[in-house]
Short mmCIF file of C-alpha atoms in Angstrom, two decimals:
data_model
loop_
_atom_site.label_atom_id
_atom_site.label_comp_id
_atom_site.label_asym_id
_atom_site.label_seq_id
_atom_site.Cartn_x
_atom_site.Cartn_y
_atom_site.Cartn_z
CA MET V 174 -0.01 -0.03 -0.05
CA ALA V 175 1.55 3.28 -1.17
CA TYR V 176 -0.51 5.45 1.09
CA LYS V 177 -1.10 5.58 4.89
CA THR V 178 -4.33 7.48 5.15
CA GLN V 179 -7.54 8.06 3.29
CA ILE V 180 -6.58 11.68 2.32
CA ALA V 181 -3.23 10.52 1.08
CA ALA V 182 -4.87 7.89 -1.13
CA ALA V 183 -7.38 10.50 -2.40
CA LYS V 184 -4.52 12.94 -3.29
CA GLN V 185 -2.90 10.10 -5.36
CA GLY V 186 -6.15 9.48 -7.21
CA ILE V 187 -6.75 6.17 -5.45
CA ILE V 188 -10.32 5.05 -4.56
CA THR V 189 -10.13 3.02 -1.45
CA ASP V 190 -12.61 0.35 -0.28
CA GLN V 191 -13.87 2.82 2.37
CA MET V 192 -14.54 5.48 -0.27
CA SER V 193 -16.53 3.01 -2.36
CA LEU V 194 -18.58 1.97 0.64
CA VAL V 195 -19.30 5.58 1.51
CA ALA V 196 -20.23 6.34 -2.15
CA GLN V 197 -22.72 3.48 -2.04
CA LYS V 198 -24.27 4.71 1.23
CA GLU V 199 -24.56 8.23 0.04
CA ASN V 200 -25.80 7.72 -3.53
CA ARG V 201 -22.59 9.41 -4.81
CA THR V 202 -19.98 8.28 -7.25
CA PRO V 203 -16.70 6.98 -5.80
CA GLU V 204 -14.84 9.61 -7.85
CA TRP V 205 -16.85 12.36 -6.27
CA ILE V 206 -16.14 11.03 -2.75
CA ARG V 207 -12.41 10.70 -3.60
CA ASP V 208 -12.18 14.29 -4.91
CA ASN V 209 -13.76 15.75 -1.83
CA VAL V 210 -11.63 13.64 0.56
CA ALA V 211 -8.60 14.93 -1.25
CA LYS V 212 -9.81 18.53 -0.70
CA GLY V 213 -10.58 17.83 3.00
CA THR V 214 -14.26 18.76 2.78
CA ILE V 215 -15.10 15.09 3.43
CA ALA V 216 -13.42 12.93 6.10
CA ILE V 217 -13.75 9.16 6.43
CA PRO V 218 -12.49 8.38 9.97
CA THR V 219 -11.07 4.86 9.66
CA ASN V 220 -8.28 3.73 11.95
CA ILE V 221 -6.33 0.90 10.22
CA HIS V 222 -6.76 -1.26 13.39
CA HIS V 223 -10.62 -0.98 13.56
CA SER V 224 -11.47 -4.09 11.54
CA ALA V 225 -15.19 -4.07 12.63
CA LEU V 226 -15.76 -0.60 11.18
CA SER V 227 -18.35 0.08 8.44
CA ALA V 228 -16.91 3.34 7.15
CA GLU V 229 -18.97 6.54 7.05
CA GLY V 230 -18.24 9.87 5.39
CA ILE V 231 -18.67 13.22 7.16
CA GLY V 232 -18.87 16.45 5.13
CA ASP V 233 -20.51 18.62 2.62
CA GLY V 234 -22.95 16.96 0.31
CA LEU V 235 -23.38 13.89 2.57
CA LYS V 236 -26.02 12.94 5.05
CA ILE V 237 -25.69 14.50 8.52
CA LYS V 238 -24.09 11.94 10.89
CA ILE V 239 -24.79 11.66 14.61
CA ASN V 240 -22.53 10.84 17.50
CA VAL V 241 -23.40 9.21 20.85
CA ASN V 242 -21.31 10.04 23.89
CA LEU V 243 -20.92 7.52 26.68
CA GLY V 244 -18.37 6.21 29.17
CA ILE V 245 -17.82 5.64 32.87
CA SER V 246 -16.96 8.27 35.49
CA GLY V 247 -15.89 8.12 39.13
CA ASP V 248 -19.54 8.28 40.24
CA ALA V 249 -20.85 5.76 37.71
CA LYS V 250 -18.56 2.84 36.92
CA ASN V 251 -20.90 0.34 35.28
CA TYR V 252 -19.12 -0.99 32.14
CA ASP V 253 -21.97 -3.42 31.40
CA LEU V 254 -24.46 -0.44 31.27
CA GLU V 255 -22.19 1.50 28.94
CA MET V 256 -21.87 -1.47 26.62
CA ASN V 257 -25.66 -1.77 26.58
CA LYS V 258 -25.77 1.83 25.54
CA VAL V 259 -23.33 1.06 22.76
CA LYS V 260 -25.52 -1.76 21.45
CA MET V 261 -28.62 0.43 21.57
CA ALA V 262 -26.90 3.20 19.72
CA ILE V 263 -25.75 0.82 16.96
CA ASP V 264 -29.16 -0.76 16.65
CA MET V 265 -30.65 2.74 16.35
CA GLY V 266 -28.36 3.73 13.52
CA ALA V 267 -25.87 6.03 15.18
CA GLU V 268 -22.83 6.32 12.98
CA SER V 269 -20.41 7.31 15.70
CA ILE V 270 -19.72 6.56 19.41
CA MET V 271 -17.39 8.60 21.62
CA ASP V 272 -15.95 6.96 24.68
CA LEU V 273 -15.57 9.77 27.23
CA SER V 274 -14.60 7.51 30.18
CA ASN V 275 -12.61 9.54 32.61
CA TYR V 276 -11.94 7.23 35.52
CA GLY V 277 -9.53 4.42 36.14
CA LYS V 278 -8.12 1.97 33.53
CA THR V 279 -10.35 2.30 30.54
CA HIS V 280 -8.28 0.26 28.01
CA GLU V 281 -10.24 -2.94 28.43
CA PHE V 282 -13.65 -1.32 27.86
CA ARG V 283 -12.32 0.57 24.85
CA LYS V 284 -10.86 -2.55 23.32
CA LYS V 285 -14.21 -4.36 23.60
CA LEU V 286 -15.88 -1.38 22.18
CA ILE V 287 -13.62 -1.25 19.08
CA ASP V 288 -13.81 -4.99 18.54
CA TYR V 289 -17.58 -4.88 18.59
CA SER V 290 -18.51 -1.59 16.94
CA PRO V 291 -19.17 -1.02 13.25
CA ALA V 292 -19.71 2.63 14.14
CA MET V 293 -16.62 4.86 14.14
CA ILE V 294 -15.11 5.39 17.59
CA GLY V 295 -13.87 8.68 19.00
CA THR V 296 -12.15 9.56 22.20
CA VAL V 297 -10.57 12.55 24.03
CA PRO V 298 -7.21 11.33 25.18
CA MET V 299 -6.90 14.17 27.65
CA TYR V 300 -9.83 12.70 29.58
CA ASP V 301 -8.02 9.39 29.96
CA ALA V 302 -4.59 10.82 30.76
CA LEU V 303 -5.10 11.09 34.56
CA GLY V 304 -6.31 7.53 35.05
CA TYR V 305 -4.09 5.94 32.39
CA LEU V 306 -0.81 7.47 33.79
CA GLU V 307 -1.93 7.68 37.40
CA LYS V 308 -0.24 11.09 37.75
CA ASP V 309 -1.47 14.33 39.07
CA LEU V 310 -2.09 16.90 36.43
CA LEU V 311 0.70 19.24 37.59
CA LYS V 312 3.27 16.47 37.25
CA MET V 313 2.45 15.58 33.66
CA THR V 314 4.77 16.39 30.78
CA ALA V 315 4.21 16.91 27.16
CA ASP V 316 5.56 13.42 26.46
CA ASP V 317 2.96 12.01 28.92
CA PHE V 318 0.07 13.63 26.96
CA LEU V 319 1.49 12.30 23.68
CA SER V 320 1.95 8.79 25.09
CA VAL V 321 -1.82 8.54 25.87
CA LEU V 322 -2.67 9.85 22.35
CA GLU V 323 -0.53 7.22 20.82
CA ALA V 324 -2.01 4.43 23.01
CA HIS V 325 -5.52 5.34 21.79
CA ALA V 326 -4.34 5.41 18.13
CA LYS V 327 -2.77 1.85 18.53
CA GLU V 328 -6.00 0.56 20.08
CA GLY V 329 -8.04 1.51 16.93
CA VAL V 330 -9.70 4.84 17.73
CA ASP V 331 -10.99 6.41 14.51
CA PHE V 332 -11.00 10.06 15.58
CA MET V 333 -9.67 11.98 18.59
CA THR V 334 -10.72 15.31 20.03
CA ILE V 335 -7.50 17.18 20.50
CA HIS V 336 -7.66 20.66 21.88
CA ALA V 337 -4.71 22.01 19.93
CA GLY V 338 -6.16 25.56 19.35
CA LEU V 339 -5.98 26.67 22.93
CA ASN V 340 -2.50 28.17 22.80
CA ARG V 341 -1.16 31.02 24.91
CA ARG V 342 -2.47 33.59 22.40
CA ALA V 343 -6.06 32.09 22.67
CA VAL V 344 -5.73 32.00 26.44
CA GLU V 345 -4.91 35.67 26.66
CA GLY V 346 -7.93 36.44 24.44
CA PHE V 347 -10.10 34.33 26.75
CA LYS V 348 -8.91 36.08 29.87
CA ARG V 349 -9.63 39.53 28.37
CA SER V 350 -13.16 38.56 27.29
CA GLY V 351 -14.71 38.44 30.75
CA ARG V 352 -16.95 35.50 30.05
CA ARG V 353 -20.04 34.71 32.10
CA MET V 354 -19.29 30.89 32.07
CA ASN V 355 -15.56 30.76 31.46
CA ILE V 356 -14.39 27.42 30.00
CA VAL V 357 -16.93 24.55 29.83
CA SER V 358 -14.91 22.15 27.84
CA ARG V 359 -13.68 19.42 30.12
CA GLY V 360 -10.54 18.75 28.12
CA GLY V 361 -10.00 22.44 27.49
CA SER V 362 -10.24 23.23 31.18
CA LEU V 363 -7.72 20.57 32.05
CA LEU V 364 -5.21 21.96 29.50
CA PHE V 365 -5.84 25.54 30.56
CA ALA V 366 -5.17 24.46 34.21
CA TRP V 367 -2.00 22.66 33.21
CA MET V 368 -0.78 25.64 31.23
CA GLU V 369 -1.43 28.12 33.92
CA MET V 370 0.08 25.94 36.66
CA THR V 371 3.26 25.10 34.62
CA GLY V 372 3.60 28.25 32.61
CA ASN V 373 4.07 26.06 29.43
CA GLU V 374 2.53 26.16 26.06
CA ASN V 375 -0.25 23.73 25.21
CA PRO V 376 1.66 20.52 24.40
CA PHE V 377 -0.71 19.56 21.59
CA PHE V 378 -0.02 22.97 19.96
CA GLU V 379 3.65 23.07 20.71
CA HIS V 380 4.24 19.49 19.45
CA TYR V 381 1.58 19.54 16.77
CA ASP V 382 3.90 18.05 14.16
CA LYS V 383 4.45 15.02 16.49
CA VAL V 384 0.70 14.72 17.08
CA LEU V 385 0.14 14.61 13.38
CA GLU V 386 2.89 12.00 12.88
CA ILE V 387 1.18 9.70 15.42
CA LEU V 388 -2.26 10.16 13.85
CA ARG V 389 -0.99 9.61 10.27
CA GLU V 390 0.77 6.39 11.25
CA HIS V 391 -2.62 4.84 12.24
CA ASP V 392 -4.96 6.94 9.97
CA VAL V 393 -6.65 8.66 12.87
CA THR V 394 -8.76 11.71 12.06
CA ILE V 395 -8.07 14.73 14.27
CA SER V 396 -11.17 16.39 15.59
CA ILE V 397 -9.83 19.79 16.64
CA GLY V 398 -11.48 20.54 19.90
CA ASP V 399 -13.13 23.91 20.72
CA SER V 400 -11.88 24.57 24.32
CA LEU V 401 -13.52 28.00 24.25
CA ARG V 402 -16.94 26.96 22.95
CA PRO V 403 -19.69 28.94 24.62
CA GLY V 404 -21.38 27.25 27.61
CA CYS V 405 -24.16 29.79 27.85
CA LEU V 406 -25.93 32.09 25.36
CA ASP V 407 -24.06 35.15 26.66
CA ASP V 408 -20.77 33.76 25.75
CA ALA V 409 -21.60 32.77 22.10
CA SER V 410 -19.68 34.41 19.23
CA ASP V 411 -17.25 36.15 21.65
CA ALA V 412 -13.65 36.99 21.09
CA GLY V 413 -12.48 33.85 22.83
CA GLN V 414 -14.51 31.52 20.61
CA ILE V 415 -13.61 33.30 17.35
CA GLY V 416 -10.00 33.73 18.33
CA GLU V 417 -9.58 29.99 18.92
CA LEU V 418 -11.45 29.25 15.67
CA ILE V 419 -8.77 31.32 13.77
CA GLU V 420 -6.05 29.16 15.32
CA ILE V 421 -7.98 26.05 14.43
CA GLY V 422 -8.17 27.13 10.78
CA ASN V 423 -4.30 27.24 10.62
CA LEU V 424 -4.06 23.81 12.33
CA THR V 425 -6.58 22.37 9.81
CA GLU V 426 -4.31 23.29 6.87
CA ARG V 427 -1.27 21.94 8.64
CA ALA V 428 -3.04 18.60 9.20
CA TRP V 429 -4.13 18.25 5.57
CA LYS V 430 -0.51 18.92 4.43
CA ALA V 431 0.57 16.09 6.71
CA ASP V 432 -2.07 13.78 5.14
CA VAL V 433 -4.26 13.72 8.37
CA GLN V 434 -8.06 14.10 7.92
CA VAL V 435 -9.78 16.86 9.96
CA LEU V 436 -12.99 17.50 11.78
CA VAL V 437 -13.54 20.86 13.41
CA GLU V 438 -15.60 21.08 16.60
CA GLY V 439 -17.98 23.92 17.36
CA PRO V 440 -20.47 25.38 19.78
CA GLY V 441 -22.03 24.94 22.29
CA HIS V 442 -24.87 27.16 23.48
CA MET V 443 -26.05 29.79 21.03
CA ALA V 444 -29.22 31.88 20.32
CA ILE V 445 -31.10 30.74 17.27
CA ASP V 446 -30.36 33.95 15.28
CA GLU V 447 -26.54 33.43 15.61
CA ILE V 448 -26.32 29.87 14.45
CA ALA V 449 -26.37 30.23 10.67
CA ALA V 450 -23.79 32.95 10.70
CA ASN V 451 -21.52 30.87 12.98
CA MET V 452 -21.69 27.96 10.63
CA LYS V 453 -20.71 30.17 7.61
CA LEU V 454 -17.86 31.74 9.62
CA GLN V 455 -16.47 28.33 10.60
CA LYS V 456 -16.50 27.14 7.01
CA ARG V 457 -14.73 30.28 5.93
CA LEU V 458 -12.10 30.27 8.60
CA CYS V 459 -11.46 26.51 8.56
CA HIS V 460 -11.46 26.07 4.81
CA ASN V 461 -14.65 24.08 4.56
CA ALA V 462 -13.46 21.32 6.87
CA PRO V 463 -16.28 19.09 8.13
CA PHE V 464 -17.89 20.75 11.12
CA TYR V 465 -18.88 18.87 14.31
CA VAL V 466 -21.23 20.59 16.74
CA LEU V 467 -22.76 19.74 20.18
CA GLY V 468 -26.28 21.19 19.72
CA PRO V 469 -26.08 24.14 19.78
CA LEU V 470 -28.44 24.50 22.66
CA VAL V 471 -30.70 27.42 21.91
CA THR V 472 -31.66 28.22 25.51
CA ASP V 473 -29.99 27.72 28.92
CA ILE V 474 -33.12 27.12 31.00
CA ALA V 475 -34.28 23.57 30.04
CA PRO V 476 -32.38 20.95 32.15
CA GLY V 477 -34.26 17.71 31.64
CA TYR V 478 -35.23 18.75 28.15
CA ASP V 479 -31.89 19.67 26.57
CA HIS V 480 -32.33 16.91 23.96
CA ILE V 481 -35.10 19.28 22.53
CA THR V 482 -33.08 22.51 22.84
CA SER V 483 -30.19 20.67 21.17
CA ALA V 484 -32.20 19.30 18.38
CA ILE V 485 -33.67 22.68 17.49
CA GLY V 486 -30.16 24.13 17.22
CA GLY V 487 -28.82 21.04 15.52
CA ALA V 488 -31.35 21.20 12.78
CA ILE V 489 -30.56 24.86 12.07
CA ALA V 490 -26.72 24.27 12.30
CA ALA V 491 -26.88 21.28 9.94
CA SER V 492 -28.98 23.01 7.41
CA SER V 493 -26.54 25.92 7.54
CA GLY V 494 -23.28 24.01 7.07
CA ALA V 495 -22.57 21.72 9.98
CA ASN V 496 -21.99 18.05 9.03
CA PHE V 497 -21.87 16.08 12.27
CA LEU V 498 -24.20 16.39 15.29
CA CYS V 499 -23.25 15.25 18.76
CA TYR V 500 -26.39 14.06 20.54
CA VAL V 501 -27.57 15.62 23.74
CA THR V 502 -29.79 13.66 26.16
CA PRO V 503 -32.42 14.83 28.71
CA ALA V 504 -29.76 14.14 31.37
CA GLU V 505 -27.39 16.82 30.02
CA HIS V 506 -26.12 19.13 32.86
CA LEU V 507 -27.66 16.72 35.45
CA ARG V 508 -26.26 13.22 35.49
CA LEU V 509 -24.71 10.42 33.50
CA PRO V 510 -27.53 9.37 31.06
CA ASP V 511 -29.39 6.07 31.54
CA LEU V 512 -30.65 3.87 28.69
CA ASP V 513 -33.81 5.86 28.26
CA ASP V 514 -31.91 9.07 28.16
CA VAL V 515 -29.68 7.70 25.44
CA ARG V 516 -32.65 6.53 23.42
CA ASN V 517 -34.38 9.93 23.62
CA GLY V 518 -31.10 11.74 22.78
CA ILE V 519 -30.57 9.63 19.77
CA ILE V 520 -34.07 9.98 18.37
CA ALA V 521 -34.03 13.83 18.86
CA THR V 522 -30.73 14.11 17.08
CA LYS V 523 -31.73 11.83 14.25
CA ILE V 524 -34.83 13.97 13.68
CA ALA V 525 -32.59 17.10 13.52
CA ALA V 526 -30.18 15.40 11.16
CA HIS V 527 -32.95 14.13 8.86
CA ALA V 528 -34.69 17.49 8.79
CA ALA V 529 -31.37 19.11 7.67
CA ASP V 530 -30.87 16.40 5.04
CA ILE V 531 -34.26 17.36 3.58
CA ALA V 532 -33.37 21.08 3.73
CA ASN V 533 -30.01 20.34 2.09
CA LYS V 534 -31.82 18.52 -0.70
CA LEU V 535 -29.67 15.41 -0.55
CA PRO V 536 -30.37 12.55 -2.93
CA GLY V 537 -33.17 10.38 -1.53
CA ALA V 538 -33.59 12.49 1.67
CA ARG V 539 -37.44 12.66 1.24
CA THR V 540 -37.89 9.00 0.33
CA GLN V 541 -38.91 7.89 3.83
CA ASP V 542 -41.15 10.90 4.26
CA ASN V 543 -42.91 10.12 0.99
CA ARG V 544 -43.43 6.53 2.16
CA MET V 545 -45.01 7.84 5.33
CA ALA V 546 -47.30 10.19 3.41
CA ASP V 547 -48.38 7.37 1.08
CA ALA V 548 -49.09 5.10 4.09
CA ARG V 549 -51.10 7.89 5.82
CA HIS V 550 -53.07 8.46 2.55
CA LYS V 551 -54.06 4.73 2.68
CA LEU V 552 -54.53 4.71 6.41
CA ASP V 553 -52.13 1.76 6.33
CA TRP V 554 -51.00 1.74 9.98
CA ASP V 555 -48.43 -1.06 9.60
CA ALA V 556 -46.76 0.83 6.74
CA MET V 557 -46.77 3.99 8.81
CA PHE V 558 -45.01 2.25 11.69
CA ASP V 559 -42.43 0.83 9.28
CA ALA V 560 -41.67 4.34 7.92
CA ALA V 561 -41.43 5.89 11.36
CA ILE V 562 -38.10 7.02 12.81
CA ASP V 563 -39.08 5.18 16.01
CA PRO V 564 -41.49 2.33 14.95
CA GLU V 565 -41.74 0.84 18.44
CA LYS V 566 -42.98 4.11 20.05
CA ALA V 567 -45.39 4.85 17.23
CA ARG V 568 -47.00 1.38 17.50
CA ARG V 569 -47.12 1.48 21.21
CA TYR V 570 -48.84 4.86 21.31
CA TYR V 571 -51.40 3.79 18.67
CA GLU V 572 -52.28 0.55 20.46
CA SER V 573 -52.45 2.14 23.94
CA THR V 574 -55.87 3.49 23.18
CA PRO V 575 -57.37 1.14 20.57
CA PRO V 576 -59.87 2.84 18.18
CA ALA V 577 -63.22 1.30 17.45
CA GLU V 578 -62.31 1.03 13.78
CA ARG V 579 -58.77 -0.04 12.94
CA HIS V 580 -58.48 2.33 9.96
CA THR V 581 -58.59 5.40 12.25
CA CYS V 582 -56.90 6.50 15.52
CA SER V 583 -58.59 7.21 18.81
CA MET V 584 -58.18 10.95 18.40
CA CYS V 585 -60.41 11.57 15.48
CA GLY V 586 -62.23 8.21 15.05
CA LYS V 587 -64.57 8.27 12.06
CA MET V 588 -64.06 12.02 11.71
CA CYS V 589 -60.63 11.32 10.43
CA ALA V 590 -59.96 13.90 7.74
CA VAL V 591 -58.09 11.36 5.52
CA ARG V 592 -60.94 8.82 5.83
CA THR V 593 -63.54 11.42 5.04
CA THR V 594 -61.70 12.74 2.00
CA ASN V 595 -60.86 9.29 0.64
CA LYS V 596 -64.56 8.22 0.94
CA ILE V 597 -65.81 11.31 -0.98
CA LEU V 598 -63.17 10.96 -3.75
CA ASP V 599 -64.11 7.20 -4.06
CA GLY V 600 -67.70 8.19 -4.67
CA GLU V 601 -68.95 7.06 -1.19
CA LYS V 602 -71.13 9.04 1.26
CA VAL V 603 -70.02 10.02 4.73
CA LEU V 604 -72.93 9.18 7.11
CA PHE V 605 -71.78 9.29 10.64
CA CYS V 606 -75.28 8.76 12.18
CA GLU V 607 -76.07 5.73 10.15
CA GLU V 608 -72.68 4.14 10.61
CA ASN V 609 -72.84 4.75 14.45
CA GLY V 610 -76.41 3.62 14.73
CA ASN V 611 -77.14 6.07 17.55
CA CYS V 612 -78.61 9.16 15.90
CA ASP V 613 -82.17 10.43 16.51
CA LYS V 614 -84.73 9.07 13.94
#
């Protein structure tokens, strides 16, 4: 093999097996996929050690992909539960899973995850550093951070969030901005603390060439983390966020030159009227690299319902240029999500992604919606359930209050508008009294 990474192959005019598979999934030609991988506007995260992977493309002109976060913490250490979340996410069609475990030795869980998962796997090595090395943050060195990154790459992780844009210049801009919420990125806050305590530059920025060398060796996509993403509406679009984004744009070009694929991470919390402009700004500053957003959450006051606030922002973001949505569950800001939270988060994010695919006029995006419309026209309930994004819930709701007549639902009964119109167009009469047999003579 003359190439090490997908982008290197694309630059050489080579169509890899992964590119062909993505083309098939996306109703695109392999040549079109290859050309856009070469330009960096599409990434196919695919570590050479992840043999169970079914490759997916992320980028402009492709269906919006969704990511599911999970992993253990010091207060919730049930690996079996996390693996059940993995299985649920894959069964529900999530294209990506991020293991955000931040407690103890996580290697064994991650190995099982990579061996099992056809979905791409992402991690944040910074989260794992403390448990992996069993060192206090202040005692860590740049080599320590890089060693954890390399360990994840060798295990088969397809993409890694690396907060390389938080350099000394970005930190100074953050300090001047006087934020309401300061830093809400976990990895970003740890790096900020290390930089402030040691007086050193961000090791992932200072040794960026070494980072890229490790990633290229295993074909790991770098997901350049946004340490200064807004954690509340008031901090959106401020100098800290935009200043870091400018640094990320430069790091994006350096990665492409080193034959490493790139994702760029974005906000965060953001008012609805700022989202579209932020997506366009990111595309401009980061050279149309695929954009990965968490939400954005469009209000700060809905704990317990943040899967909804996130889906609203995600649909707007993805129809305005974002390519990859990180799910948010009802448990966001409150606790580690349980299985029901994960399910609700996935469904909400899939709705946002699908709505954006329709708005982006992707090939075949309306096919499932048209199937649903045709089934509703015929009052074919089984076909409706089959076309639903969550068939189990649709069927359960329908059957929870059974209608007297199978062809209607319990809300409208025989006054169903579709039933009425179908009867008239078929030359039949609509006679509620006679059919019910309880009208006054």
